[in-house]
CSV table of C-alpha atoms and ligand atoms in Angstrom, one decimal:
chain,number,residue,atom,x,y,z
A,1,MET,CA,13.5,14.8,-20.4
A,2,LEU,CA,14.5,13.8,-16.9
A,3,SER,CA,12.3,11.1,-15.2
A,4,PRO,CA,10.6,12.0,-11.9
A,5,GLU,CA,12.7,9.3,-10.2
A,6,ARG,CA,16.0,10.7,-11.4
A,7,ALA,CA,15.0,14.2,-10.5
A,8,LEU,CA,14.2,13.2,-7.0
A,9,GLN,CA,17.6,11.4,-6.7
A,10,ILE,CA,19.4,14.6,-7.9
A,11,VAL,CA,17.6,16.6,-5.3
A,12,LEU,CA,18.2,14.2,-2.4
A,13,ASP,CA,21.9,13.9,-3.4
A,14,GLN,CA,22.3,17.6,-2.5
A,15,ALA,CA,20.9,17.1,1.1
A,16,TYR,CA,23.2,17.7,4.0
A,17,LEU,CA,22.5,17.4,7.7
A,18,LEU,CA,21.8,20.7,9.4
A,19,GLU,CA,23.6,21.6,12.6
A,20,PRO,CA,22.4,20.7,16.1
A,21,VAL,CA,21.1,23.3,18.4
A,22,GLU,CA,20.1,23.1,22.0
A,23,LEU,CA,16.4,23.8,22.6
A,24,ARG,CA,14.1,23.9,25.5
A,25,LEU,CA,12.4,20.5,26.0
A,26,LEU,CA,9.0,21.4,24.7
A,27,ASP,CA,10.4,23.1,21.7
A,28,SER,CA,12.0,19.9,20.5
A,29,ARG,CA,8.7,18.0,19.6
A,30,GLY,CA,8.8,16.6,16.1
A,31,MET,CA,12.5,17.3,15.7
A,32,THR,CA,15.5,14.9,15.4
A,33,LEU,CA,17.5,14.1,18.5
A,34,ALA,CA,21.1,15.1,18.0
A,35,GLU,CA,22.5,13.3,21.1
A,36,GLU,CA,22.3,10.0,22.7
A,37,ILE,CA,20.3,10.1,25.9
A,38,VAL,CA,21.8,8.0,28.7
A,39,SER,CA,19.9,7.8,32.0
A,40,ASP,CA,21.9,8.9,35.1
A,41,MET,CA,19.2,7.4,37.3
A,42,ASP,CA,16.8,4.5,37.8
A,43,ILE,CA,13.2,5.0,36.8
A,44,PRO,CA,11.2,4.7,39.0
A,45,PRO,CA,13.8,5.9,41.4
A,46,PHE,CA,12.4,3.8,44.3
A,47,ASP,CA,10.1,0.7,44.8
A,48,ASN,CA,6.6,2.1,45.0
A,49,SER,CA,3.0,1.0,45.2
A,50,ALA,CA,0.9,0.3,42.1
A,51,MET,CA,-2.4,0.6,44.0
A,52,ASP,CA,-4.2,2.5,46.7
A,53,GLY,CA,-4.3,0.0,49.5
A,54,PHE,CA,-2.3,-1.6,52.3
A,55,ALA,CA,1.4,-2.3,52.4
A,56,ILE,CA,1.8,-5.7,54.1
A,57,ARG,CA,4.3,-8.5,54.7
A,58,SER,CA,3.2,-11.3,52.4
A,59,PRO,CA,4.1,-14.1,54.9
A,60,ASP,CA,1.5,-12.6,57.2
A,61,THR,CA,-1.3,-13.7,54.7
A,62,LEU,CA,-0.3,-17.4,54.5
A,63,GLY,CA,-3.3,-19.6,55.0
A,64,ALA,CA,-5.8,-16.7,54.9
A,65,SER,CA,-9.3,-17.6,53.6
A,66,LEU,CA,-12.9,-16.4,53.6
A,67,HIS,CA,-13.6,-18.5,56.6
A,68,ASN,CA,-10.4,-17.9,58.3
A,69,PRO,CA,-9.3,-14.3,57.5
A,70,VAL,CA,-6.0,-12.9,58.6
A,71,ARG,CA,-6.3,-9.7,60.6
A,72,LEU,CA,-3.6,-7.0,60.5
A,73,LYS,CA,-3.5,-3.9,62.6
A,74,VAL,CA,-3.4,-0.7,60.5
A,75,LEU,CA,-0.8,1.8,61.7
A,76,GLU,CA,-1.9,5.3,62.4
A,77,GLU,CA,0.6,6.9,60.0
A,78,ASP,CA,-0.4,6.5,56.4
A,79,LEU,CA,1.8,6.8,53.3
A,80,PRO,CA,0.6,9.2,50.6
A,81,ALA,CA,2.6,9.6,47.4
A,82,GLY,CA,5.5,12.0,47.9
A,83,HIS,CA,6.0,10.8,51.5
A,84,THR,CA,8.6,8.6,53.0
A,85,THR,CA,8.6,6.9,56.5
A,86,GLN,CA,11.5,6.0,58.8
A,87,LYS,CA,9.4,3.2,60.4
A,88,SER,CA,9.7,-0.3,59.1
A,89,LEU,CA,6.7,-2.6,59.0
A,90,MET,CA,6.5,-5.3,61.7
A,91,PRO,CA,4.7,-8.6,61.4
A,92,GLY,CA,1.0,-8.3,62.2
A,93,TYR,CA,0.8,-4.7,60.9
A,94,ALA,CA,-0.2,-2.9,57.7
A,95,PHE,CA,0.5,0.7,56.4
A,96,GLN,CA,-2.3,2.4,54.5
A,97,ILE,CA,-0.5,3.4,51.2
A,98,MET,CA,-1.4,5.3,48.0
A,99,THR,CA,-0.4,4.7,44.4
A,100,GLY,CA,3.1,6.0,43.8
A,101,ALA,CA,4.2,6.1,47.4
A,102,PRO,CA,7.5,4.4,48.3
A,103,ILE,CA,7.2,0.9,49.8
A,104,PRO,CA,8.2,1.1,53.5
A,105,ALA,CA,11.0,-1.2,54.8
A,106,GLY,CA,9.6,-4.6,55.8
A,107,ALA,CA,6.7,-4.6,53.4
A,108,ASP,CA,6.8,-6.7,50.2
A,109,ALA,CA,3.2,-6.5,48.8
A,110,VAL,CA,0.3,-4.2,48.5
A,111,ILE,CA,-3.3,-5.3,48.8
A,112,PRO,CA,-5.8,-3.0,47.0
A,113,VAL,CA,-8.2,-1.2,49.3
A,114,GLU,CA,-11.2,-2.8,47.7
A,115,ASP,CA,-9.9,-6.4,48.4
A,116,VAL,CA,-9.9,-6.0,52.2
A,117,GLU,CA,-12.5,-5.5,54.8
A,118,MET,CA,-11.9,-2.6,57.2
A,119,ARG,CA,-13.0,-3.2,60.8
A,120,ASN,CA,-12.1,-0.6,63.3
A,121,GLU,CA,-8.3,-0.3,63.2
A,122,GLU,CA,-7.9,-3.6,61.4
A,123,ILE,CA,-8.0,-5.0,57.9
A,124,TRP,CA,-9.4,-8.5,57.3
A,125,ILE,CA,-7.7,-10.4,54.5
A,126,SER,CA,-9.4,-13.4,53.0
A,127,ARG,CA,-6.7,-14.9,50.7
A,128,PRO,CA,-2.9,-15.2,50.7
A,129,TYR,CA,-0.8,-12.7,48.7
A,130,LYS,CA,2.5,-13.5,47.0
A,131,THR,CA,5.5,-11.4,47.6
A,132,HIS,CA,5.9,-8.5,45.2
A,133,THR,CA,2.1,-8.1,44.5
A,134,ASN,CA,1.3,-4.6,43.2
A,135,ILE,CA,4.9,-3.3,43.7
A,136,ARG,CA,6.6,-1.4,40.9
A,137,ASP,CA,10.3,-2.0,41.1
A,138,ARG,CA,13.0,0.7,41.2
A,139,GLY,CA,14.6,0.7,37.7
A,140,GLU,CA,11.9,-1.5,36.1
A,141,GLU,CA,11.5,1.1,33.3
A,142,VAL,CA,15.0,2.5,33.0
A,143,TRP,CA,18.3,1.6,34.6
A,144,ALA,CA,21.0,4.1,35.4
A,145,GLY,CA,23.5,4.0,32.5
A,146,GLU,CA,21.0,2.7,30.0
A,147,VAL,CA,20.6,4.3,26.6
A,148,VAL,CA,17.0,5.6,26.6
A,149,LEU,CA,16.8,7.4,23.3
A,150,THR,CA,19.1,7.0,20.4
A,151,GLN,CA,20.6,9.8,18.3
A,152,GLY,CA,18.5,10.4,15.2
A,153,LYS,CA,15.2,9.5,16.8
A,154,THR,CA,12.3,11.7,16.1
A,155,ILE,CA,11.0,13.3,19.3
A,156,TYR,CA,7.4,12.4,20.0
A,157,PRO,CA,5.3,13.3,23.1
A,158,ALA,CA,6.2,10.1,25.0
A,159,ASP,CA,9.9,11.0,24.5
A,160,ILE,CA,9.2,14.5,25.8
A,161,GLY,CA,7.7,12.8,28.9
A,162,LEU,CA,10.7,10.5,29.3
A,163,LEU,CA,13.2,13.4,29.0
A,164,ALA,CA,11.2,15.3,31.6
A,165,SER,CA,11.4,12.3,34.0
A,166,LEU,CA,15.2,12.2,33.4
A,167,GLY,CA,15.4,15.9,34.4
A,168,ARG,CA,16.3,17.2,30.9
A,169,SER,CA,15.1,20.7,30.5
A,170,LYS,CA,17.1,21.2,27.3
A,171,VAL,CA,17.9,18.8,24.5
A,172,ALA,CA,20.2,18.9,21.4
A,173,VAL,CA,18.2,18.5,18.2
A,174,ILE,CA,18.9,19.1,14.5
A,175,ARG,CA,17.7,22.6,13.8
A,176,LYS,CA,14.8,23.3,11.5
A,177,ALA,CA,15.4,24.2,7.9
A,178,LYS,CA,14.6,27.8,6.9
A,179,VAL,CA,12.7,27.9,3.7
A,180,ALA,CA,11.9,31.1,1.8
A,181,VAL,CA,8.9,31.5,-0.5
A,182,ILE,CA,8.9,34.0,-3.3
A,183,ALA,CA,5.8,34.3,-5.5
A,184,THR,CA,6.6,35.9,-8.9
A,185,GLY,CA,4.1,37.3,-11.3
A,186,ASP,CA,2.7,40.7,-12.4
A,187,GLU,CA,-0.8,39.2,-12.2
A,188,LEU,CA,-0.6,38.6,-8.5
A,189,ILE,CA,-2.2,40.6,-5.6
A,190,ASP,CA,-2.2,39.7,-1.9
A,191,ILE,CA,-5.3,38.4,-0.1
A,192,GLU,CA,-6.7,41.8,1.0
A,193,GLU,CA,-6.1,43.8,-2.1
A,194,ASN,CA,-8.9,44.5,-4.6
A,195,LEU,CA,-9.1,42.4,-7.7
A,196,GLN,CA,-8.8,44.3,-10.9
A,197,PRO,CA,-9.3,42.9,-14.4
A,198,GLY,CA,-6.6,40.4,-15.3
A,199,LEU,CA,-5.3,40.0,-11.7
A,200,ILE,CA,-5.6,37.0,-9.4
A,201,ARG,CA,-4.8,36.5,-5.8
A,202,ASP,CA,-1.5,34.9,-4.9
A,203,SER,CA,-2.4,31.5,-3.4
A,204,ASN,CA,0.9,29.7,-4.0
A,205,SER,CA,2.9,31.5,-1.4
A,206,TYR,CA,0.2,30.6,1.1
A,207,SER,CA,-0.2,26.9,0.3
A,208,LEU,CA,3.6,26.6,0.2
A,209,THR,CA,4.1,28.4,3.5
A,210,ALA,CA,1.6,26.0,5.0
A,211,GLN,CA,3.3,23.0,3.5
A,212,ILE,CA,6.7,24.1,4.8
A,213,ALA,CA,5.3,24.5,8.3
A,214,GLU,CA,3.5,21.1,8.0
A,215,ALA,CA,6.9,19.5,7.2
A,216,GLY,CA,8.3,21.0,10.5
A,217,ALA,CA,10.5,23.6,8.8
A,218,ILE,CA,10.4,27.4,9.3
A,219,PRO,CA,8.7,29.2,6.4
A,220,GLN,CA,9.8,32.7,5.4
A,221,ARG,CA,7.0,34.1,3.2
A,222,VAL,CA,8.7,36.8,1.2
A,223,GLY,CA,5.4,37.4,-0.7
A,224,ILE,CA,4.8,38.7,-4.1
A,225,VAL,CA,7.5,40.0,-6.4
A,226,ALA,CA,6.7,41.5,-9.8
A,227,ASP,CA,8.2,40.2,-13.0
A,228,GLN,CA,11.1,42.7,-13.0
A,229,ARG,CA,14.6,41.5,-13.1
A,230,GLU,CA,15.9,43.8,-10.3
A,231,LEU,CA,13.1,43.0,-7.9
A,232,VAL,CA,13.4,39.3,-8.5
A,233,ARG,CA,17.2,39.5,-8.0
A,234,GLN,CA,16.8,41.5,-4.7
A,235,ALA,CA,14.3,39.0,-3.3
A,236,LEU,CA,16.5,36.0,-4.2
A,237,GLU,CA,19.7,37.6,-2.8
A,238,ARG,CA,18.0,38.3,0.5
A,239,SER,CA,16.4,34.9,0.7
A,240,LEU,CA,19.7,33.2,-0.1
A,241,MET,CA,21.3,35.0,2.7
A,242,GLU,CA,18.7,34.2,5.3
A,243,CYS,CA,17.5,30.7,4.4
A,244,ASP,CA,18.7,27.2,3.6
A,245,ILE,CA,16.3,26.6,0.8
A,246,VAL,CA,14.6,29.1,-1.5
A,247,LEU,CA,11.4,28.3,-3.4
A,248,THR,CA,10.2,30.6,-6.2
A,249,SER,CA,6.7,30.1,-7.7
A,250,GLY,CA,6.0,31.0,-11.4
A,251,GLY,CA,8.2,32.3,-14.1
A,252,VAL,CA,10.1,29.1,-14.9
A,253,SER,CA,8.5,28.2,-18.2
A,254,VAL,CA,9.2,29.7,-21.6
A,255,GLY,CA,7.0,32.8,-21.5
A,256,LYS,CA,8.4,36.2,-22.4
A,257,TYR,CA,8.3,37.3,-18.7
A,258,ASP,CA,9.5,34.1,-17.2
A,259,LEU,CA,12.7,35.6,-15.7
A,260,VAL,CA,13.4,33.4,-12.7
A,261,LYS,CA,15.8,31.0,-14.5
A,262,GLU,CA,17.9,33.8,-16.0
A,263,VAL,CA,18.1,35.8,-12.7
A,264,VAL,CA,19.0,32.8,-10.6
A,265,GLU,CA,21.8,31.8,-13.0
A,266,GLU,CA,23.1,35.4,-13.2
A,267,LEU,CA,23.6,35.2,-9.4
A,268,GLY,CA,25.9,32.3,-10.1
A,269,ALA,CA,23.7,29.4,-9.1
A,270,GLU,CA,24.4,26.1,-10.8
A,271,LEU,CA,21.5,24.5,-12.7
A,272,LYS,CA,21.1,20.8,-11.7
A,273,PHE,CA,18.0,20.3,-13.9
A,274,TRP,CA,15.2,22.0,-15.6
A,275,LYS,CA,12.1,20.2,-16.8
A,276,VAL,CA,10.9,16.8,-15.6
A,277,SER,CA,8.8,14.4,-17.5
A,278,GLN,CA,5.8,14.8,-15.3
A,279,LYS,CA,2.3,16.4,-15.2
A,280,PRO,CA,1.8,18.5,-13.2
A,281,GLY,CA,5.1,20.4,-12.8
A,282,LYS,CA,7.0,19.9,-16.0
A,283,PRO,CA,9.1,23.1,-16.0
A,284,LEU,CA,10.5,22.4,-12.4
A,285,ALA,CA,14.0,23.8,-12.0
A,286,PHE,CA,16.6,23.0,-9.4
A,287,TRP,CA,19.8,24.8,-8.6
A,288,THR,CA,22.6,24.8,-6.0
A,289,TYR,CA,24.2,28.0,-4.8
A,290,GLY,CA,27.0,27.0,-2.5
A,291,GLN,CA,25.2,25.1,0.2
A,292,LYS,CA,22.0,26.8,-0.5
A,293,LEU,CA,19.4,25.0,-2.6
A,294,VAL,CA,16.9,26.8,-4.9
A,295,PHE,CA,13.7,25.4,-6.5
A,296,GLY,CA,12.0,27.1,-9.4
A,297,LEU,CA,8.5,25.8,-8.9
A,298,PRO,CA,6.1,26.1,-11.9
A,299,GLY,CA,3.4,28.7,-11.1
A,300,ASN,CA,0.3,26.5,-11.6
A,301,PRO,CA,-1.2,26.1,-8.1
A,302,VAL,CA,-1.3,22.3,-8.3
A,303,ALA,CA,2.1,22.1,-9.9
A,304,VAL,CA,3.6,24.2,-7.1
A,305,MET,CA,2.1,22.0,-4.3
A,306,PHE,CA,2.8,18.7,-6.1
A,307,CYS,CA,6.5,19.6,-6.6
A,308,PHE,CA,6.8,20.5,-3.0
A,309,GLU,CA,5.3,17.2,-1.9
A,310,ARG,CA,7.3,15.1,-4.3
A,311,TYR,CA,10.7,16.9,-4.2
A,312,VAL,CA,11.0,19.6,-1.5
A,313,ARG,CA,9.4,17.9,1.4
A,314,PRO,CA,11.7,14.8,1.4
A,315,LEU,CA,14.7,17.1,1.0
A,316,ILE,CA,13.7,19.2,4.0
A,317,LEU,CA,13.1,16.1,6.1
A,318,LYS,CA,16.5,14.6,5.1
A,319,MET,CA,18.3,17.8,6.0
A,320,MET,CA,16.5,17.8,9.4
A,321,GLY,CA,17.8,14.2,10.0
A,322,ARG,CA,14.5,12.5,9.8
A,323,GLY,CA,14.7,8.7,9.4
A,324,GLU,CA,11.5,8.5,7.3
A,325,ILE,CA,11.5,11.1,4.7
A,326,PHE,CA,8.8,9.8,2.3
A,327,ARG,CA,5.0,9.7,2.6
A,328,PRO,CA,3.6,6.2,3.0
A,329,THR,CA,2.5,4.6,-0.3
A,330,VAL,CA,-0.2,2.0,-0.9
A,331,LYS,CA,-1.4,0.1,-3.9
A,332,ALA,CA,-5.0,0.9,-4.7
A,333,ALA,CA,-7.4,-0.2,-7.4
A,334,LEU,CA,-8.6,2.4,-9.9
A,335,ALA,CA,-12.2,3.1,-9.2
A,336,HIS,CA,-12.9,4.0,-12.9
A,337,ASP,CA,-11.3,3.7,-16.3
A,338,LEU,CA,-8.7,6.3,-17.3
A,339,LYS,CA,-7.3,7.6,-20.5
A,340,ILE,CA,-4.0,9.5,-20.3
A,341,LYS,CA,-1.5,11.1,-22.6
A,342,THR,CA,1.5,9.0,-22.5
A,343,GLU,CA,4.4,11.4,-23.0
A,344,ARG,CA,4.9,12.2,-19.2
A,345,THR,CA,4.2,10.5,-15.9
A,346,GLN,CA,0.9,11.7,-14.6
A,347,PHE,CA,0.4,12.4,-11.0
A,348,MET,CA,-3.3,12.2,-10.4
A,349,ARG,CA,-5.0,13.6,-7.3
A,350,VAL,CA,-7.2,10.9,-5.8
A,351,ILE,CA,-9.3,10.0,-2.9
A,352,VAL,CA,-8.2,6.6,-1.5
A,353,GLY,CA,-10.9,4.8,0.5
A,354,ARG,CA,-11.4,1.3,1.9
A,355,LYS,CA,-14.4,-0.7,0.8
A,356,GLY,CA,-14.3,-4.1,2.4
A,357,GLU,CA,-10.8,-5.4,2.1
A,358,VAL,CA,-9.9,-3.4,-1.0
A,359,LEU,CA,-8.4,0.1,-1.3
A,360,TRP,CA,-9.9,2.1,-4.1
A,361,ALA,CA,-8.5,5.3,-5.7
A,362,SER,CA,-10.8,7.7,-7.4
A,363,SER,CA,-9.9,10.8,-9.3
A,364,THR,CA,-10.8,14.0,-7.4
A,365,GLY,CA,-12.2,15.5,-10.7
A,366,ALA,CA,-10.7,17.8,-13.4
A,367,GLN,CA,-6.9,17.4,-13.1
A,368,GLY,CA,-5.8,20.7,-14.7
A,369,SER,CA,-2.5,21.9,-13.1
A,370,GLY,CA,-4.3,25.1,-12.1
A,371,ILE,CA,-7.3,23.4,-10.4
A,372,LEU,CA,-6.4,23.7,-6.7
A,373,ARG,CA,-9.6,22.0,-5.7
A,374,SER,CA,-8.4,18.7,-7.1
A,375,MET,CA,-5.6,19.0,-4.5
A,376,SER,CA,-7.9,20.1,-1.7
A,377,LEU,CA,-10.2,17.1,-2.2
A,378,ALA,CA,-7.3,14.6,-2.4
A,379,ASN,CA,-5.8,12.4,0.3
A,380,GLY,CA,-3.4,10.8,-2.2
A,381,ILE,CA,-1.4,11.3,-5.4
A,382,ALA,CA,-1.4,8.3,-7.7
A,383,THR,CA,1.5,7.7,-10.1
A,384,ILE,CA,0.3,6.8,-13.5
A,385,PRO,CA,3.4,5.7,-15.5
A,386,PRO,CA,3.4,6.8,-19.2
A,387,GLN,CA,3.7,3.2,-20.6
A,388,LYS,CA,0.1,3.0,-21.8
A,389,GLU,CA,-2.9,5.1,-22.6
A,390,ILE,CA,-5.9,3.2,-21.4
A,391,TRP,CA,-6.2,2.1,-17.8
A,392,LYS,CA,-9.1,-0.1,-16.7
A,393,GLN,CA,-11.2,0.0,-13.5
A,394,GLY,CA,-9.7,-2.3,-10.9
A,395,GLU,CA,-6.1,-2.0,-12.2
A,396,LEU,CA,-3.6,-1.3,-9.4
A,397,VAL,CA,-1.8,2.0,-9.1
A,398,GLU,CA,0.7,3.2,-6.5
A,399,VAL,CA,-0.6,6.1,-4.4
A,400,MET,CA,1.4,8.4,-2.1
A,401,LEU,CA,-0.8,9.2,0.9
A,402,ILE,CA,-0.8,12.8,1.9
A,403,ARG,CA,-3.7,12.4,4.3
A,404,GLU,CA,-5.4,9.5,6.1
A,405,ILE,CA,-7.3,6.9,4.1
A,406,GLU,CA,-11.0,7.5,3.9
A,407,GLU,CA,-12.6,4.9,6.0
A,408,ARG,CA,-16.2,6.0,5.5
A,409,PRO,CA,-17.4,4.2,2.3
A,410,GLU,CA,-20.3,6.6,2.0
A,411,ARG,CA,-17.8,9.5,1.5
A,412,LEU,CA,-16.3,7.8,-1.6
A,413,PRO,CA,-17.4,8.5,-5.2
A,414,PRO,CA,-19.2,5.5,-6.6
A,415,ALA,CA,-16.9,2.9,-8.2
B,1,LIG,N1,4.7,27.5,-24.5
B,1,LIG,C1,4.6,26.8,-23.4
B,1,LIG,N2,3.9,27.3,-22.4
B,1,LIG,C2,3.8,26.7,-21.2
B,1,LIG,C3,4.5,25.5,-21.0
B,1,LIG,C4,5.3,25.0,-22.1
B,1,LIG,O1,6.0,23.9,-22.0
B,1,LIG,N3,5.4,25.7,-23.2
B,1,LIG,N4,4.4,24.8,-19.9
B,1,LIG,C5,3.2,25.0,-19.2
B,1,LIG,C6,3.3,24.3,-17.9
B,1,LIG,S1,3.2,22.7,-17.9
B,1,LIG,C7,3.3,25.0,-16.7
B,1,LIG,S2,3.3,24.2,-15.2
B,1,LIG,C8,3.3,26.5,-16.7
B,1,LIG,C9,4.3,26.9,-15.6
B,1,LIG,O2,4.8,28.2,-16.0
B,1,LIG,P1,5.5,29.2,-15.0
B,1,LIG,O3,6.2,28.5,-13.9
B,1,LIG,O4,6.3,30.1,-15.8
B,1,LIG,O5,4.3,29.9,-14.3
B,1,LIG,P2,3.5,31.2,-14.6
B,1,LIG,O6,3.5,31.2,-16.1
B,1,LIG,O7,4.1,32.3,-13.9
B,1,LIG,O8,2.1,30.8,-14.1
B,1,LIG,C10,1.4,29.7,-14.5
B,1,LIG,C11,0.0,29.8,-14.0
B,1,LIG,O9,-0.1,29.9,-12.6
B,1,LIG,C12,-0.7,31.1,-12.1
B,1,LIG,N5,0.1,31.5,-10.9
B,1,LIG,C13,1.4,31.9,-10.9
B,1,LIG,N6,1.7,32.2,-9.6
B,1,LIG,C14,0.7,32.1,-8.9
B,1,LIG,C15,0.4,32.3,-7.5
B,1,LIG,N7,1.4,32.8,-6.7
B,1,LIG,N8,-0.8,32.1,-7.0
B,1,LIG,C16,-1.8,31.6,-7.8
B,1,LIG,N9,-1.6,31.4,-9.1
B,1,LIG,C17,-0.4,31.6,-9.6
B,1,LIG,C18,-0.5,32.1,-13.2
B,1,LIG,O10,-1.4,33.1,-13.1
B,1,LIG,C19,-0.7,31.2,-14.4
B,1,LIG,O11,-2.0,30.9,-14.6
B,1,LIG,O12,3.6,27.0,-17.9
B,1,LIG,C20,2.8,26.4,-19.0
B,1,LIG,N10,3.1,27.2,-20.2
B,2,LIG,O1,3.5,20.8,-15.7
B,2,LIG,MO1,2.3,21.9,-15.9
B,2,LIG,O2,2.1,21.8,-14.2
B,2,LIG,O3,1.5,20.5,-16.7
B,2,LIG,O4,0.8,22.5,-15.9
């Protein structure tokens, strides 16, 4: 059976970069920049004051001391931010100036208001100031002609701010992937319907929709489709037309009503693999249909979410041009002994916490592929390779972090 590593490679080999679109600045957050941003101006655009205080000529303060303060006459006109003056500063005078206001001609330093004594229309200065004190230079942040953001960068809030200061109301980004979610199964009802004997609520299309949105893509929740060939085919055909990636949940195992495989292949999709040597998620299937990509996710609620994390999420991020497509991983010590079946790689839901210098990983409890709580409690998924059956407390395992590390030791199960 295919190893999880090989399966991931096959999936990622099918990734292609989605096209760029032009979006309004605020809509670009979290997306990949599809152009190089070159500044057409200096930032700041003019020399300005870093403090509320007095713009002065530094040579005027030479020799100033507590016992022999220099006295400068404060001009009547003051300089708030947003205001420019035609006057230039003459020796012996000072302009009152606010943070961000342009430095007037003649001035070369700003003394903060709290460092001078005000007496009538004068300021008394009790020490010398060097030229350039408290002045922010034109272009000290960005020069005209400089590359400010490189193509391929993920756009974070600071980048949005930079783009705004450059006057960019629109920006070219790689568009978001559209991902359809089809939940198959005769046993499924939607949240608000009444439970009847033998039925369960569809949770997979909800958890998957949330995972797609969390990855920054656009979910299209088709909803529940009964185990009937024609209905499954219609839902697939429509989703393949409208979306880049189609996820089905359920119906990919070997049950009598597991139709998904057959129907996808009848449509003409090419099977890339079926079955991966992993628990959860063994019957995972992956097809290509032209440029469209289709995953048959196994219906068990943990299997569905795990397969998304491990295979679909990196694919989506790669197609959206993201540089970092994988979750961070850490090495953590097992907080307890472990006995596994060795035929498949086990992906164990864990809580990773820091105790002193050491990261510990503790199982979130019963690990059945249908036990969604084991996922809800987890901040990580540990890879337990199938080489051996018995694992001892303290042995190191690799953990993919899906949430922050637990830093409150009292929240951790006892080791
Ligand atoms: N004879 C065998 N039986 C099974 C095998 C096997 O190798 N031989 N594999 C098992 C494994 S492992 C898994 S995983 C499941 C996956 O099967 P399917 O993808 O066909 O999924 P279903 O049978 O449709 O459902 C499995 C399970 O999950 C529940 N489910 C399905 N959809 C939803 C949903 N939208 N929301 C919540 N829960 C859902 C469903 O009721 C079943 O309990 O097959 C094993 N069987
Ligand atoms: O692969 Mo299944 O998810 O073991 O239950």
